[in-house]
Amino acid sequence: MNMTLKRVLVIHGPNLNMLGKREPDVYGFQSLDNINALIKEKADACGLTVSIVQTNHEGVMVDTIQNALGQYDAIIINPAAFTHYSIAVRDALAAVALPTIEVHLSNIYCREEFRHHSVTAPVVNGQISGLGYRGYLLALEAMVALLNGGNNQL
Ligand code: DQA
């Protein structure tokens, strides 16, 4: 049996470094550092190893996704504003074709109209939107099932 821990890359997009200070009524009071600590704790409990990256730059996000190939088994990504318009991020996710879950802290479907469309959603396995930081923790749980046997294990 292969006992190597599965490696998950968590990518936070632009302005998520401002969590805690940024529109807390929309995004909550937890800082990104707090959320990352909870992600690490949950990953340990799920038997996953996790690396976490935050970037405000579209090209860096594309590079990070491309470099995941061969280094990670899965991606959990909150592309933030790039969700709504970055074909480059979408194409990078499609190119690496790793099991991927998209997370949004807020419910993008009950906010401004321009947030209702995700260009990345069609190339990921699933999306969690509107459950705050818990979305990342739920994504880790779902990822264990995905890595153990694909969508039919969910
Ligand atoms: C977000 C929702 C996006 O519309 C927004 O641009 C963000 C954060 C969320 O987590 O709710 O920056 O992805």
mmCIF file with all atom_site columns, C-alpha atoms and ligand atoms in Angstrom:
data_model
loop_
_atom_site.group_PDB
_atom_site.id
_atom_site.type_symbol
_atom_site.label_atom_id
_atom_site.label_alt_id
_atom_site.label_comp_id
_atom_site.label_asym_id
_atom_site.label_entity_id
_atom_site.label_seq_id
_atom_site.pdbx_PDB_ins_code
_atom_site.Cartn_x
_atom_site.Cartn_y
_atom_site.Cartn_z
_atom_site.occupancy
_atom_site.B_iso_or_equiv
_atom_site.pdbx_formal_charge
_atom_site.auth_seq_id
_atom_site.auth_comp_id
_atom_site.auth_asym_id
_atom_site.auth_atom_id
_atom_site.pdbx_PDB_model_num
ATOM   1   C CA . MET A 1 1   ? 0.000   0.000  0.000   1.00 0.00 ? 1   MET A CA 1
ATOM   2   C CA . ASN A 1 2   ? 1.279   3.512  -0.866  1.00 0.00 ? 2   ASN A CA 1
ATOM   3   C CA . MET A 1 3   ? 1.414   5.391  2.446   1.00 0.00 ? 3   MET A CA 1
ATOM   4   C CA . THR A 1 4   ? 2.771   8.635  0.954   1.00 0.00 ? 4   THR A CA 1
ATOM   5   C CA . LEU A 1 5   ? 0.642   11.550 2.117   1.00 0.00 ? 5   LEU A CA 1
ATOM   6   C CA . LYS A 1 6   ? -1.260  13.307 -0.646  1.00 0.00 ? 6   LYS A CA 1
ATOM   7   C CA . ARG A 1 7   ? -0.064  16.857 -1.266  1.00 0.00 ? 7   ARG A CA 1
ATOM   8   C CA . VAL A 1 8   ? -2.607  19.635 -1.583  1.00 0.00 ? 8   VAL A CA 1
ATOM   9   C CA . LEU A 1 9   ? -1.804  23.151 -2.779  1.00 0.00 ? 9   LEU A CA 1
ATOM   10  C CA . VAL A 1 10  ? -4.077  25.901 -1.445  1.00 0.00 ? 10  VAL A CA 1
ATOM   11  C CA . ILE A 1 11  ? -4.022  29.113 -3.516  1.00 0.00 ? 11  ILE A CA 1
ATOM   12  C CA . HIS A 1 12  ? -5.556  32.372 -2.280  1.00 0.00 ? 12  HIS A CA 1
ATOM   13  C CA . GLY A 1 13  ? -6.086  35.113 -4.846  1.00 0.00 ? 13  GLY A CA 1
ATOM   14  C CA . PRO A 1 14  ? -5.934  38.912 -4.806  1.00 0.00 ? 14  PRO A CA 1
ATOM   15  C CA . ASN A 1 15  ? -6.905  40.933 -1.735  1.00 0.00 ? 15  ASN A CA 1
ATOM   16  C CA . LEU A 1 16  ? -7.325  37.840 0.422   1.00 0.00 ? 16  LEU A CA 1
ATOM   17  C CA . ASN A 1 17  ? -4.188  38.948 2.311   1.00 0.00 ? 17  ASN A CA 1
ATOM   18  C CA . MET A 1 18  ? -6.476  41.717 3.646   1.00 0.00 ? 18  MET A CA 1
ATOM   19  C CA . LEU A 1 19  ? -8.916  39.304 5.312   1.00 0.00 ? 19  LEU A CA 1
ATOM   20  C CA . GLY A 1 20  ? -9.947  40.402 8.782   1.00 0.00 ? 20  GLY A CA 1
ATOM   21  C CA . LYS A 1 21  ? -9.676  44.073 7.777   1.00 0.00 ? 21  LYS A CA 1
ATOM   22  C CA . ARG A 1 22  ? -11.396 43.832 4.390   1.00 0.00 ? 22  ARG A CA 1
ATOM   23  C CA . GLU A 1 23  ? -15.220 44.165 4.401   1.00 0.00 ? 23  GLU A CA 1
ATOM   24  C CA . PRO A 1 24  ? -15.570 41.915 7.474   1.00 0.00 ? 24  PRO A CA 1
ATOM   25  C CA . ASP A 1 25  ? -19.364 41.896 7.112   1.00 0.00 ? 25  ASP A CA 1
ATOM   26  C CA . VAL A 1 26  ? -18.827 40.100 3.768   1.00 0.00 ? 26  VAL A CA 1
ATOM   27  C CA . TYR A 1 27  ? -15.660 38.073 4.385   1.00 0.00 ? 27  TYR A CA 1
ATOM   28  C CA . GLY A 1 28  ? -15.596 37.606 8.166   1.00 0.00 ? 28  GLY A CA 1
ATOM   29  C CA . PHE A 1 29  ? -13.220 38.664 10.919  1.00 0.00 ? 29  PHE A CA 1
ATOM   30  C CA . GLN A 1 30  ? -10.602 35.927 10.570  1.00 0.00 ? 30  GLN A CA 1
ATOM   31  C CA . SER A 1 31  ? -7.229  37.011 9.211   1.00 0.00 ? 31  SER A CA 1
ATOM   32  C CA . LEU A 1 32  ? -5.607  34.989 6.435   1.00 0.00 ? 32  LEU A CA 1
ATOM   33  C CA . ASP A 1 33  ? -2.985  33.797 8.952   1.00 0.00 ? 33  ASP A CA 1
ATOM   34  C CA . ASN A 1 34  ? -5.741  32.439 11.220  1.00 0.00 ? 34  ASN A CA 1
ATOM   35  C CA . ILE A 1 35  ? -7.479  30.746 8.306   1.00 0.00 ? 35  ILE A CA 1
ATOM   36  C CA . ASN A 1 36  ? -4.192  29.228 7.134   1.00 0.00 ? 36  ASN A CA 1
ATOM   37  C CA . ALA A 1 37  ? -3.552  27.837 10.630  1.00 0.00 ? 37  ALA A CA 1
ATOM   38  C CA . LEU A 1 38  ? -7.020  26.219 10.578  1.00 0.00 ? 38  LEU A CA 1
ATOM   39  C CA . ILE A 1 39  ? -6.327  24.827 7.083   1.00 0.00 ? 39  ILE A CA 1
ATOM   40  C CA . LYS A 1 40  ? -3.045  23.269 8.303   1.00 0.00 ? 40  LYS A CA 1
ATOM   41  C CA . GLU A 1 41  ? -4.747  21.765 11.365  1.00 0.00 ? 41  GLU A CA 1
ATOM   42  C CA . LYS A 1 42  ? -7.552  20.307 9.229   1.00 0.00 ? 42  LYS A CA 1
ATOM   43  C CA . ALA A 1 43  ? -5.106  18.979 6.612   1.00 0.00 ? 43  ALA A CA 1
ATOM   44  C CA . ASP A 1 44  ? -3.210  17.144 9.383   1.00 0.00 ? 44  ASP A CA 1
ATOM   45  C CA . ALA A 1 45  ? -6.459  15.637 10.645  1.00 0.00 ? 45  ALA A CA 1
ATOM   46  C CA . CYS A 1 46  ? -7.326  14.559 7.080   1.00 0.00 ? 46  CYS A CA 1
ATOM   47  C CA . GLY A 1 47  ? -3.900  12.962 6.540   1.00 0.00 ? 47  GLY A CA 1
ATOM   48  C CA . LEU A 1 48  ? -2.918  15.459 3.836   1.00 0.00 ? 48  LEU A CA 1
ATOM   49  C CA . THR A 1 49  ? 0.179   17.622 3.494   1.00 0.00 ? 49  THR A CA 1
ATOM   50  C CA . VAL A 1 50  ? -0.611  21.181 2.542   1.00 0.00 ? 50  VAL A CA 1
ATOM   51  C CA . SER A 1 51  ? 1.231   24.173 1.100   1.00 0.00 ? 51  SER A CA 1
ATOM   52  C CA . ILE A 1 52  ? -0.427  27.570 1.008   1.00 0.00 ? 52  ILE A CA 1
ATOM   53  C CA . VAL A 1 53  ? 0.223   30.466 -1.381  1.00 0.00 ? 53  VAL A CA 1
ATOM   54  C CA . GLN A 1 54  ? -1.386  33.900 -1.634  1.00 0.00 ? 54  GLN A CA 1
ATOM   55  C CA . THR A 1 55  ? -0.857  36.186 -4.608  1.00 0.00 ? 55  THR A CA 1
ATOM   56  C CA . ASN A 1 56  ? -2.278  39.453 -5.855  1.00 0.00 ? 56  ASN A CA 1
ATOM   57  C CA . HIS A 1 57  ? -0.902  38.816 -9.364  1.00 0.00 ? 57  HIS A CA 1
ATOM   58  C CA . GLU A 1 58  ? -2.600  36.925 -12.173 1.00 0.00 ? 58  GLU A CA 1
ATOM   59  C CA . GLY A 1 59  ? 0.665   35.760 -13.801 1.00 0.00 ? 59  GLY A CA 1
ATOM   60  C CA . VAL A 1 60  ? 1.975   34.478 -10.471 1.00 0.00 ? 60  VAL A CA 1
ATOM   61  C CA . MET A 1 61  ? -1.272  32.550 -10.016 1.00 0.00 ? 61  MET A CA 1
ATOM   62  C CA . VAL A 1 62  ? -0.871  31.012 -13.487 1.00 0.00 ? 62  VAL A CA 1
ATOM   63  C CA . ASP A 1 63  ? 2.783   30.092 -12.736 1.00 0.00 ? 63  ASP A CA 1
ATOM   64  C CA . THR A 1 64  ? 1.792   28.618 -9.364  1.00 0.00 ? 64  THR A CA 1
ATOM   65  C CA . ILE A 1 65  ? -0.907  26.446 -10.967 1.00 0.00 ? 65  ILE A CA 1
ATOM   66  C CA . GLN A 1 66  ? 1.451   25.297 -13.743 1.00 0.00 ? 66  GLN A CA 1
ATOM   67  C CA . ASN A 1 67  ? 4.199   24.457 -11.247 1.00 0.00 ? 67  ASN A CA 1
ATOM   68  C CA . ALA A 1 68  ? 1.771   22.316 -9.233  1.00 0.00 ? 68  ALA A CA 1
ATOM   69  C CA . LEU A 1 69  ? 2.000   19.637 -11.905 1.00 0.00 ? 69  LEU A CA 1
ATOM   70  C CA . GLY A 1 70  ? 4.160   16.818 -10.565 1.00 0.00 ? 70  GLY A CA 1
ATOM   71  C CA . GLN A 1 71  ? 4.551   18.577 -7.198  1.00 0.00 ? 71  GLN A CA 1
ATOM   72  C CA . TYR A 1 72  ? 0.979   18.295 -5.847  1.00 0.00 ? 72  TYR A CA 1
ATOM   73  C CA . ASP A 1 73  ? -1.897  15.851 -6.079  1.00 0.00 ? 73  ASP A CA 1
ATOM   74  C CA . ALA A 1 74  ? -4.687  18.396 -5.830  1.00 0.00 ? 74  ALA A CA 1
ATOM   75  C CA . ILE A 1 75  ? -5.528  22.097 -5.693  1.00 0.00 ? 75  ILE A CA 1
ATOM   76  C CA . ILE A 1 76  ? -7.922  24.102 -3.537  1.00 0.00 ? 76  ILE A CA 1
ATOM   77  C CA . ILE A 1 77  ? -8.230  27.599 -4.957  1.00 0.00 ? 77  ILE A CA 1
ATOM   78  C CA . ASN A 1 78  ? -10.012 30.826 -4.152  1.00 0.00 ? 78  ASN A CA 1
ATOM   79  C CA . PRO A 1 79  ? -9.207  32.807 -7.320  1.00 0.00 ? 79  PRO A CA 1
ATOM   80  C CA . ALA A 1 80  ? -10.989 35.832 -5.761  1.00 0.00 ? 80  ALA A CA 1
ATOM   81  C CA . ALA A 1 81  ? -11.681 38.506 -8.417  1.00 0.00 ? 81  ALA A CA 1
ATOM   82  C CA . PHE A 1 82  ? -9.878  36.418 -11.088 1.00 0.00 ? 82  PHE A CA 1
ATOM   83  C CA . THR A 1 83  ? -12.803 33.973 -10.769 1.00 0.00 ? 83  THR A CA 1
ATOM   84  C CA . HIS A 1 84  ? -14.947 36.305 -12.779 1.00 0.00 ? 84  HIS A CA 1
ATOM   85  C CA . TYR A 1 85  ? -12.715 37.129 -15.722 1.00 0.00 ? 85  TYR A CA 1
ATOM   86  C CA . SER A 1 86  ? -9.359  35.343 -15.856 1.00 0.00 ? 86  SER A CA 1
ATOM   87  C CA . ILE A 1 87  ? -9.342  32.997 -18.824 1.00 0.00 ? 87  ILE A CA 1
ATOM   88  C CA . ALA A 1 88  ? -5.600  32.600 -18.114 1.00 0.00 ? 88  ALA A CA 1
ATOM   89  C CA . VAL A 1 89  ? -6.294  31.123 -14.655 1.00 0.00 ? 89  VAL A CA 1
ATOM   90  C CA . ARG A 1 90  ? -9.064  28.938 -16.079 1.00 0.00 ? 90  ARG A CA 1
ATOM   91  C CA . ASP A 1 91  ? -6.758  27.661 -18.852 1.00 0.00 ? 91  ASP A CA 1
ATOM   92  C CA . ALA A 1 92  ? -3.966  26.917 -16.357 1.00 0.00 ? 92  ALA A CA 1
ATOM   93  C CA . LEU A 1 93  ? -6.367  24.866 -14.214 1.00 0.00 ? 93  LEU A CA 1
ATOM   94  C CA . ALA A 1 94  ? -7.576  23.017 -17.316 1.00 0.00 ? 94  ALA A CA 1
ATOM   95  C CA . ALA A 1 95  ? -3.980  22.428 -18.454 1.00 0.00 ? 95  ALA A CA 1
ATOM   96  C CA . VAL A 1 96  ? -2.791  20.787 -15.228 1.00 0.00 ? 96  VAL A CA 1
ATOM   97  C CA . ALA A 1 97  ? -6.106  18.917 -14.812 1.00 0.00 ? 97  ALA A CA 1
ATOM   98  C CA . LEU A 1 98  ? -5.484  18.111 -11.143 1.00 0.00 ? 98  LEU A CA 1
ATOM   99  C CA . PRO A 1 99  ? -8.440  17.415 -8.838  1.00 0.00 ? 99  PRO A CA 1
ATOM   100 C CA . THR A 1 100 ? -9.485  20.959 -7.923  1.00 0.00 ? 100 THR A CA 1
ATOM   101 C CA . ILE A 1 101 ? -12.059 22.557 -5.628  1.00 0.00 ? 101 ILE A CA 1
ATOM   102 C CA . GLU A 1 102 ? -12.940 26.260 -5.889  1.00 0.00 ? 102 GLU A CA 1
ATOM   103 C CA . VAL A 1 103 ? -13.770 28.065 -2.654  1.00 0.00 ? 103 VAL A CA 1
ATOM   104 C CA . HIS A 1 104 ? -15.411 31.435 -2.039  1.00 0.00 ? 104 HIS A CA 1
ATOM   105 C CA . LEU A 1 105 ? -15.886 32.860 1.438   1.00 0.00 ? 105 LEU A CA 1
ATOM   106 C CA . SER A 1 106 ? -18.949 34.847 0.380   1.00 0.00 ? 106 SER A CA 1
ATOM   107 C CA . ASN A 1 107 ? -21.922 33.544 -1.588  1.00 0.00 ? 107 ASN A CA 1
ATOM   108 C CA . ILE A 1 108 ? -21.027 34.936 -5.005  1.00 0.00 ? 108 ILE A CA 1
ATOM   109 C CA . TYR A 1 109 ? -24.530 34.160 -6.295  1.00 0.00 ? 109 TYR A CA 1
ATOM   110 C CA . CYS A 1 110 ? -26.311 36.576 -3.971  1.00 0.00 ? 110 CYS A CA 1
ATOM   111 C CA . ARG A 1 111 ? -23.950 39.505 -4.513  1.00 0.00 ? 111 ARG A CA 1
ATOM   112 C CA . GLU A 1 112 ? -23.427 41.887 -7.464  1.00 0.00 ? 112 GLU A CA 1
ATOM   113 C CA . GLU A 1 113 ? -24.337 40.458 -10.847 1.00 0.00 ? 113 GLU A CA 1
ATOM   114 C CA . PHE A 1 114 ? -20.699 40.538 -12.063 1.00 0.00 ? 114 PHE A CA 1
ATOM   115 C CA . ARG A 1 115 ? -19.824 38.000 -9.344  1.00 0.00 ? 115 ARG A CA 1
ATOM   116 C CA . HIS A 1 116 ? -22.490 35.502 -10.401 1.00 0.00 ? 116 HIS A CA 1
ATOM   117 C CA . HIS A 1 117 ? -20.370 34.060 -13.187 1.00 0.00 ? 117 HIS A CA 1
ATOM   118 C CA . SER A 1 118 ? -17.263 31.976 -12.528 1.00 0.00 ? 118 SER A CA 1
ATOM   119 C CA . VAL A 1 119 ? -15.053 31.305 -15.552 1.00 0.00 ? 119 VAL A CA 1
ATOM   120 C CA . THR A 1 120 ? -13.102 28.774 -13.489 1.00 0.00 ? 120 THR A CA 1
ATOM   121 C CA . ALA A 1 121 ? -16.058 26.697 -12.220 1.00 0.00 ? 121 ALA A CA 1
ATOM   122 C CA . PRO A 1 122 ? -16.424 24.631 -15.442 1.00 0.00 ? 122 PRO A CA 1
ATOM   123 C CA . VAL A 1 123 ? -12.851 23.291 -15.118 1.00 0.00 ? 123 VAL A CA 1
ATOM   124 C CA . VAL A 1 124 ? -12.928 22.294 -11.419 1.00 0.00 ? 124 VAL A CA 1
ATOM   125 C CA . ASN A 1 125 ? -14.517 19.304 -9.686  1.00 0.00 ? 125 ASN A CA 1
ATOM   126 C CA . GLY A 1 126 ? -16.690 21.382 -7.404  1.00 0.00 ? 126 GLY A CA 1
ATOM   127 C CA . GLN A 1 127 ? -17.274 24.746 -5.794  1.00 0.00 ? 127 GLN A CA 1
ATOM   128 C CA . ILE A 1 128 ? -18.055 25.857 -2.224  1.00 0.00 ? 128 ILE A CA 1
ATOM   129 C CA . SER A 1 129 ? -19.453 29.365 -1.918  1.00 0.00 ? 129 SER A CA 1
ATOM   130 C CA . GLY A 1 130 ? -20.833 31.313 1.030   1.00 0.00 ? 130 GLY A CA 1
ATOM   131 C CA . LEU A 1 131 ? -19.668 29.263 4.018   1.00 0.00 ? 131 LEU A CA 1
ATOM   132 C CA . GLY A 1 132 ? -16.849 31.580 5.092   1.00 0.00 ? 132 GLY A CA 1
ATOM   133 C CA . TYR A 1 133 ? -13.475 30.133 6.079   1.00 0.00 ? 133 TYR A CA 1
ATOM   134 C CA . ARG A 1 134 ? -15.206 26.802 6.760   1.00 0.00 ? 134 ARG A CA 1
ATOM   135 C CA . GLY A 1 135 ? -15.395 26.380 2.991   1.00 0.00 ? 135 GLY A CA 1
ATOM   136 C CA . TYR A 1 136 ? -11.651 25.635 2.913   1.00 0.00 ? 136 TYR A CA 1
ATOM   137 C CA . LEU A 1 137 ? -11.993 23.026 5.664   1.00 0.00 ? 137 LEU A CA 1
ATOM   138 C CA . LEU A 1 138 ? -14.937 21.367 3.916   1.00 0.00 ? 138 LEU A CA 1
ATOM   139 C CA . ALA A 1 139 ? -12.959 21.411 0.672   1.00 0.00 ? 139 ALA A CA 1
ATOM   140 C CA . LEU A 1 140 ? -10.150 19.450 2.380   1.00 0.00 ? 140 LEU A CA 1
ATOM   141 C CA . GLU A 1 141 ? -12.666 16.824 3.546   1.00 0.00 ? 141 GLU A CA 1
ATOM   142 C CA . ALA A 1 142 ? -14.157 16.552 0.058   1.00 0.00 ? 142 ALA A CA 1
ATOM   143 C CA . MET A 1 143 ? -10.656 16.355 -1.428  1.00 0.00 ? 143 MET A CA 1
ATOM   144 C CA . VAL A 1 144 ? -9.885  13.217 0.588   1.00 0.00 ? 144 VAL A CA 1
ATOM   145 C CA . ALA A 1 145 ? -12.890 11.547 -1.043  1.00 0.00 ? 145 ALA A CA 1
ATOM   146 C CA . LEU A 1 146 ? -11.944 12.847 -4.491  1.00 0.00 ? 146 LEU A CA 1
ATOM   147 C CA . LEU A 1 147 ? -8.375  11.580 -4.134  1.00 0.00 ? 147 LEU A CA 1
ATOM   148 C CA . ASN A 1 148 ? -9.662  8.223  -2.932  1.00 0.00 ? 148 ASN A CA 1
ATOM   149 C CA . GLY A 1 149 ? -11.752 7.537  -5.975  1.00 0.00 ? 149 GLY A CA 1
ATOM   150 C CA . GLY A 1 150 ? -13.060 10.510 -7.880  1.00 0.00 ? 150 GLY A CA 1
ATOM   151 C CA . ASN A 1 151 ? -16.470 12.105 -7.927  1.00 0.00 ? 151 ASN A CA 1
ATOM   152 C CA . ASN A 1 152 ? -18.253 8.828  -7.216  1.00 0.00 ? 152 ASN A CA 1
ATOM   153 C CA . GLN A 1 153 ? -16.642 8.729  -3.730  1.00 0.00 ? 153 GLN A CA 1
ATOM   154 C CA . LEU A 1 154 ? -18.201 12.022 -2.665  1.00 0.00 ? 154 LEU A CA 1
HETATM 155 C C1 . DQA B 2 .   ? -14.312 35.937 -3.225  1.00 0.00 ? 1   DQA B C1 1
HETATM 156 C C2 . DQA B 2 .   ? -15.483 36.511 -4.048  1.00 0.00 ? 1   DQA B C2 1
HETATM 157 C C3 . DQA B 2 .   ? -14.983 37.340 -5.209  1.00 0.00 ? 1   DQA B C3 1
HETATM 158 O O1 . DQA B 2 .   ? -16.078 37.877 -5.935  1.00 0.00 ? 1   DQA B O1 1
HETATM 159 C C4 . DQA B 2 .   ? -14.142 38.510 -4.709  1.00 0.00 ? 1   DQA B C4 1
HETATM 160 O O2 . DQA B 2 .   ? -13.606 39.235 -5.791  1.00 0.00 ? 1   DQA B O2 1
HETATM 161 C C5 . DQA B 2 .   ? -13.089 38.096 -3.750  1.00 0.00 ? 1   DQA B C5 1
HETATM 162 C C6 . DQA B 2 .   ? -13.354 37.019 -2.782  1.00 0.00 ? 1   DQA B C6 1
HETATM 163 C C7 . DQA B 2 .   ? -14.793 35.205 -1.953  1.00 0.00 ? 1   DQA B C7 1
HETATM 164 O O3 . DQA B 2 .   ? -14.000 34.482 -1.380  1.00 0.00 ? 1   DQA B O3 1
HETATM 165 O O4 . DQA B 2 .   ? -15.940 35.376 -1.538  1.00 0.00 ? 1   DQA B O4 1
HETATM 166 O O5 . DQA B 2 .   ? -12.036 38.718 -3.666  1.00 0.00 ? 1   DQA B O5 1
HETATM 167 O O6 . DQA B 2 .   ? -13.627 35.000 -4.029  1.00 0.00 ? 1   DQA B O6 1
#
